[in-house]
Amino acid sequence: MRIEDAKILVALPDLGVDRLEDASLSEHTSLGIGGTTDLLLIKRHASIPQLVRMLDAAGYAFKFLGGGSNVLIRDGELPWVMLHLVKPDPEVRLEGNFAYVDAAADLGRTVTFCAKNNLGGMEGLIGVPGTVGGALRMNAGAYGIQIGTYVREVELYRAETRSLVTLRGAEIRFEYRHTSFAHDDIMLAVKLELPSKPFKEILDGIRICNEKRRSSQPLNQKSAGCIFKNPPGVSAGRMLDELGLKSFHVGDARVSDRHANFFVNAGNATAAQMLSLIDTVRERVRNSYGITLEEEVIIWK
Ligand code: EPU
């Protein structure tokens, strides 16, 4: 979708918003899939309420893109405009055991930066791709650690009241790959409280997690991490593997031969191919195990 409203185009620079015209979202997602639209790069959180008011008034639909590492976006010209936060400098500020982190910050770099300052706890998250905001929204986790454990405060844009809001950690529910944030909340910043740990000890933990990840996940291929959530007490990846689905494909959308819950773009996969693969695999699991798998990846059709 192209923004043609003159009032908005004139206002964008004053709001601290850059516009990338007709951007291909395949270049902004880890799957390398996604159609085209105007991408609005927001440099000031405080501008969001006014920007949204203007888009609403002119009838432009919009969605918010974080790190693009857990999303499957449809093909073709998209019927919405995409909003995206620009990383500030610095992305993280430390005060004792508290880390104040911008939602646009890279999760891995944040974990490393905190580690170098002897703040640990998040070792398992080191190889999880994406931004801190994306990790927060879905309560990303790995190797027994989830980000929600360390959250003390979150600043967000609340679409319902069209305002910037600060929530205390206790007001937010963090569950397995799920949080109580509204679907249209936009994460802006977070205050984490991290345990003190010597850098060397944190590094050892990071190395162990990295090693486990490298040996079991297709890290050098385009993917969105695990496609399905694990049903209680079961591994979706193991079920798909047991069904012999590794390497099963629809066009270039392929079940990884390394970890069956990773679906990779093995060339020029389209969203349509990936969606077809997801549906087919889900059907196979339903028929064999009587379990309906729920997607972990966010799908924008
Ligand atoms: N397994 C297989 N074949 C496969 C994949 C897995 O037999 O193709 C077996 C493994 O051998 C292991 C068991 O299934 O015995 C569990 O596998 P794994 O340790 O890889 O864990 P997972 O449940 O498949 C979860 C998270 C990952 C996270 C890892 C490590 C979900 C959906 N996935 O995977 O998170 O990295 O644990 O903590 O919760 C993600 O969320 O995108 C993600 C990759």
Short mmCIF file of N, CA and C and ligand atoms in Angstrom, two decimals, residues 141-144 176-177 213 216-217 224-226 228-230 235 237-238 241 246 258-262 296, ligand 1:
data_model
loop_
_atom_site.label_atom_id
_atom_site.label_comp_id
_atom_site.label_asym_id
_atom_site.label_seq_id
_atom_site.Cartn_x
_atom_site.Cartn_y
_atom_site.Cartn_z
N GLY A 141 11.60 -17.91 24.67
CA GLY A 141 12.35 -18.72 25.63
C GLY A 141 13.15 -19.79 24.94
N ALA A 142 14.12 -20.32 25.63
CA ALA A 142 14.90 -21.46 25.15
C ALA A 142 15.74 -21.98 26.31
N TYR A 143 15.98 -23.26 26.30
CA TYR A 143 16.83 -23.91 27.30
C TYR A 143 16.44 -23.52 28.73
N GLY A 144 15.13 -23.58 28.99
CA GLY A 144 14.64 -23.39 30.36
C GLY A 144 14.55 -21.95 30.82
N TYR A 176 3.85 -19.80 28.42
CA TYR A 176 4.65 -20.41 27.36
C TYR A 176 4.29 -19.79 26.00
N ARG A 177 5.24 -19.06 25.43
CA ARG A 177 5.08 -18.41 24.12
C ARG A 177 3.78 -17.61 24.02
N ARG A 213 22.31 -25.50 20.25
CA ARG A 213 21.51 -24.95 19.15
C ARG A 213 22.11 -25.31 17.80
N SER A 216 21.43 -28.85 16.71
CA SER A 216 20.05 -29.35 16.50
C SER A 216 19.17 -28.47 15.61
N GLN A 217 19.64 -27.24 15.28
CA GLN A 217 18.76 -26.33 14.52
C GLN A 217 19.44 -25.85 13.24
N ALA A 224 11.82 -19.11 10.41
CA ALA A 224 11.22 -18.26 11.45
C ALA A 224 11.28 -19.01 12.77
N GLY A 225 12.34 -19.80 12.95
CA GLY A 225 12.42 -20.62 14.18
C GLY A 225 11.37 -21.72 14.12
N CYS A 226 10.89 -22.13 15.27
CA CYS A 226 9.87 -23.19 15.28
C CYS A 226 8.55 -22.65 14.74
N PHE A 228 5.48 -24.38 14.90
CA PHE A 228 4.37 -24.70 15.79
C PHE A 228 4.80 -24.61 17.26
N LYS A 229 3.85 -24.29 18.13
CA LYS A 229 4.10 -24.39 19.57
C LYS A 229 4.12 -25.86 19.94
N ASN A 230 4.82 -26.19 21.01
CA ASN A 230 4.77 -27.55 21.51
C ASN A 230 3.47 -27.74 22.28
N SER A 235 6.90 -32.69 22.04
CA SER A 235 7.67 -31.84 21.13
C SER A 235 7.08 -31.97 19.72
N GLY A 237 8.40 -30.93 17.00
CA GLY A 237 9.48 -31.36 16.10
C GLY A 237 9.63 -32.87 16.09
N ARG A 238 9.58 -33.48 17.27
CA ARG A 238 9.74 -34.93 17.34
C ARG A 238 8.58 -35.64 16.61
N ASP A 241 9.06 -35.41 12.92
CA ASP A 241 10.18 -36.29 12.55
C ASP A 241 9.68 -37.74 12.51
N LYS A 246 10.65 -34.81 7.61
CA LYS A 246 11.87 -34.02 7.31
C LYS A 246 12.08 -33.97 5.80
N ARG A 258 17.13 -30.98 9.60
CA ARG A 258 17.88 -30.96 10.85
C ARG A 258 16.93 -30.95 12.04
N HIS A 259 15.91 -30.09 12.00
CA HIS A 259 14.91 -29.99 13.08
C HIS A 259 13.55 -29.83 12.41
N ALA A 260 12.67 -30.80 12.61
CA ALA A 260 11.45 -30.85 11.81
C ALA A 260 10.43 -29.75 12.13
N ASN A 261 10.62 -29.02 13.25
CA ASN A 261 9.68 -27.93 13.53
C ASN A 261 10.18 -26.60 12.94
N PHE A 262 11.30 -26.64 12.24
CA PHE A 262 11.77 -25.46 11.50
C PHE A 262 11.38 -25.68 10.04
N GLU A 296 3.27 -21.12 16.16
CA GLU A 296 4.00 -20.18 17.01
C GLU A 296 4.31 -18.94 16.16
N1 EPU B 1 13.43 -33.99 18.08
C1 EPU B 1 13.44 -34.96 17.13
N2 EPU B 1 13.44 -34.59 15.81
C2 EPU B 1 13.39 -33.29 15.42
C3 EPU B 1 13.36 -32.29 16.41
C4 EPU B 1 13.39 -32.66 17.73
O1 EPU B 1 13.47 -36.14 17.45
O2 EPU B 1 13.36 -33.04 14.22
C5 EPU B 1 13.49 -34.38 19.49
C6 EPU B 1 14.84 -33.99 20.11
O3 EPU B 1 15.82 -34.96 19.85
C7 EPU B 1 14.50 -33.85 21.57
C8 EPU B 1 13.05 -33.37 21.54
O4 EPU B 1 12.54 -33.69 20.25
O5 EPU B 1 14.56 -35.10 22.21
C9 EPU B 1 12.93 -31.88 21.81
O6 EPU B 1 13.69 -31.19 20.82
P1 EPU B 1 14.43 -29.78 21.13
O7 EPU B 1 15.32 -29.93 22.34
O8 EPU B 1 15.02 -29.29 19.88
O9 EPU B 1 13.28 -28.87 21.63
P2 EPU B 1 11.94 -28.44 20.91
O10 EPU B 1 10.84 -28.72 21.87
O11 EPU B 1 11.81 -28.98 19.55
C10 EPU B 1 12.01 -26.03 21.95
C11 EPU B 1 11.62 -24.68 21.46
C12 EPU B 1 12.78 -24.03 20.70
C13 EPU B 1 13.99 -23.95 21.60
C14 EPU B 1 14.35 -25.37 22.06
C15 EPU B 1 15.49 -25.38 23.06
C16 EPU B 1 9.24 -24.59 20.98
C17 EPU B 1 8.19 -24.70 19.94
N3 EPU B 1 10.48 -24.79 20.56
O12 EPU B 1 12.18 -26.87 20.79
O13 EPU B 1 12.37 -22.72 20.39
O14 EPU B 1 15.09 -23.37 20.91
O15 EPU B 1 13.21 -25.96 22.73
O16 EPU B 1 15.05 -24.84 24.28
O17 EPU B 1 8.94 -24.32 22.14
C18 EPU B 1 11.30 -21.30 18.78
O18 EPU B 1 10.52 -21.02 19.68
O19 EPU B 1 11.22 -20.80 17.64
C19 EPU B 1 12.33 -22.28 19.07
C20 EPU B 1 13.18 -22.70 18.14
#
